[in-house]
């Protein structure tokens, strides 16, 4: 976000936009959950709010990864018409809070003991200068490889655990006439694969130094060179129609057996589940090659905008309270493919992928191998993130850019902090 751009207009116009008080409130909620599994999860959120007697005004902006949603949100806030809640994540929460447009939710958080219910790594992200301005709904793991076991069987291939094994399996799938890697066409999809390769080949320290701290020496190192060239090799295993494809259509290729594998966060599991598929039988969830001991996290959260109308403020607080309730966290995450972000939740209704994710989240937090996803806005300020993603996608899409040029451009992009 362009710092400072919103402040004068937003403050004046939000005030002007206040509506008169009514009994039950209305909550307008911006999100980008429009695919099969995502939409089911959004319905769970809507139902939870409606059960409290308020009305839900849906503000869905299609587009995986949320880039389009963020563009629309900025123009709505600038024109003084902010929604009550918006799906905003990671460091962007701080950027929006700096604009002075977010509401302080401390009273509710204190009454409901949010500090005690959330891992500290999560509650820190939900606060601006120590005050709650957002509530989290889940923890998505991003470093997954989704596999169609039937396709592997047809190809006589083994599920890969390292990048070397990945290329062996991919060659076998190609020979059998199956698209080895389902992929789509937005820069966040490219970066989801790129950060998996970076973590799998370079390890946790490299990942943190290069992609979280944006350390110049690590961004231009032999290790980064290897990550870039391995990442580019993946392209030979995708199909011609990948450019422009949405992530859920790529997942559908794996569901149907047209493709063997996909590198994607566990919102992909929402698609398998919505298609009636069973984890461990119809599809496999494996850590992305070489990343079994690490966990790349992506936490969805809702930021709350300042509102004038009292009934709507009450509805907004009820939404925040609902989001943090154990029942909602269970229902929502069963559909979304993620795991509850509240601690000490029972996992008995969840499948093996979610249970593995829950255990690995706790283990990696202890082992210090829990890392934020750059592709999903968890690690670096939005300007640097956008610039880095663009470089990686340009590298992916142009055979002419050398790894040395890509590293120079990454260095330049990292300076946009
Ligand atoms: C969000 C997920 C969403 C995915 C695809 C991610 O950035 O965190 O909730 O399902 O994008 O749209």
Tab-separated table of N, CA and C and ligand atoms in Angstrom, residues 32-33 38 63-66 87 89 138 140 188 247 267 298-300 336 375-376, ligand 1:
chain	number	residue	atom	x	y	z
A	32	UNK	N	-12.051	-12.798	-0.722
A	32	UNK	CA	-11.868	-13.270	-2.104
A	32	UNK	C	-12.081	-14.784	-2.190
A	33	UNK	N	-13.015	-15.259	-1.339
A	33	UNK	CA	-13.247	-16.697	-1.290
A	33	UNK	C	-14.387	-17.079	-2.226
A	38	UNK	N	-13.609	-22.572	-0.946
A	38	UNK	CA	-13.581	-21.244	-0.299
A	38	UNK	C	-14.997	-20.733	-0.063
A	63	UNK	N	-10.580	-13.695	-7.407
A	63	UNK	CA	-9.154	-13.574	-7.756
A	63	UNK	C	-8.309	-14.156	-6.649
A	64	UNK	N	-7.777	-15.379	-6.897
A	64	UNK	CA	-6.964	-16.070	-5.899
A	64	UNK	C	-5.834	-15.180	-5.410
A	65	UNK	N	-5.446	-15.396	-4.154
A	65	UNK	CA	-4.336	-14.631	-3.600
A	65	UNK	C	-4.726	-13.228	-3.167
A	66	UNK	N	-5.863	-12.723	-3.654
A	66	UNK	CA	-6.404	-11.468	-3.130
A	66	UNK	C	-5.883	-10.178	-3.742
A	87	UNK	N	-10.706	-8.966	4.482
A	87	UNK	CA	-9.664	-9.986	4.593
A	87	UNK	C	-8.323	-9.326	4.274
A	89	UNK	N	-4.047	-9.371	5.520
A	89	UNK	CA	-3.135	-10.293	6.215
A	89	UNK	C	-1.764	-9.686	6.484
A	138	UNK	N	-7.686	-18.742	10.716
A	138	UNK	CA	-7.100	-20.060	10.424
A	138	UNK	C	-5.575	-20.005	10.345
A	140	UNK	N	-3.164	-21.585	7.384
A	140	UNK	CA	-2.949	-22.387	6.176
A	140	UNK	C	-1.476	-22.765	6.122
A	188	UNK	N	1.403	-14.758	-7.814
A	188	UNK	CA	1.426	-15.408	-6.497
A	188	UNK	C	1.516	-16.923	-6.637
A	247	UNK	N	-5.907	-20.900	-9.824
A	247	UNK	CA	-5.323	-21.997	-9.036
A	247	UNK	C	-6.287	-23.163	-8.871
A	267	UNK	N	-5.604	-24.504	0.928
A	267	UNK	CA	-6.928	-24.151	0.410
A	267	UNK	C	-7.241	-25.097	-0.752
A	298	UNK	N	0.511	-19.217	6.500
A	298	UNK	CA	-0.286	-18.154	5.891
A	298	UNK	C	-1.562	-18.061	6.725
A	299	UNK	N	-1.734	-16.948	7.376
A	299	UNK	CA	-2.879	-16.811	8.289
A	299	UNK	C	-3.891	-15.834	7.715
A	300	UNK	N	-5.097	-16.316	7.510
A	300	UNK	CA	-6.165	-15.420	7.044
A	300	UNK	C	-6.735	-14.675	8.238
A	336	UNK	N	-12.422	-25.047	4.700
A	336	UNK	CA	-11.405	-24.211	4.042
A	336	UNK	C	-10.121	-24.972	3.719
A	375	UNK	N	4.695	-15.396	-0.639
A	375	UNK	CA	3.672	-15.412	-1.693
A	375	UNK	C	2.327	-14.949	-1.148
A	376	UNK	N	2.076	-15.199	0.128
A	376	UNK	CA	0.766	-14.901	0.705
A	376	UNK	C	0.793	-13.785	1.728
B	1	LIG	C1	-5.557	-16.946	1.061
B	1	LIG	C2	-6.488	-18.127	1.074
B	1	LIG	C3	-7.091	-18.302	-0.303
B	1	LIG	C4	-5.986	-18.371	-1.351
B	1	LIG	C5	-6.482	-18.533	-2.768
B	1	LIG	C6	-4.538	-17.079	-0.056
B	1	LIG	O1	-3.699	-15.954	-0.096
B	1	LIG	O2	-4.870	-16.848	2.279
B	1	LIG	O3	-7.497	-17.969	2.030
B	1	LIG	O4	-7.900	-19.427	-0.320
B	1	LIG	O5	-5.210	-17.200	-1.293
B	1	LIG	O6	-7.366	-17.547	-3.084
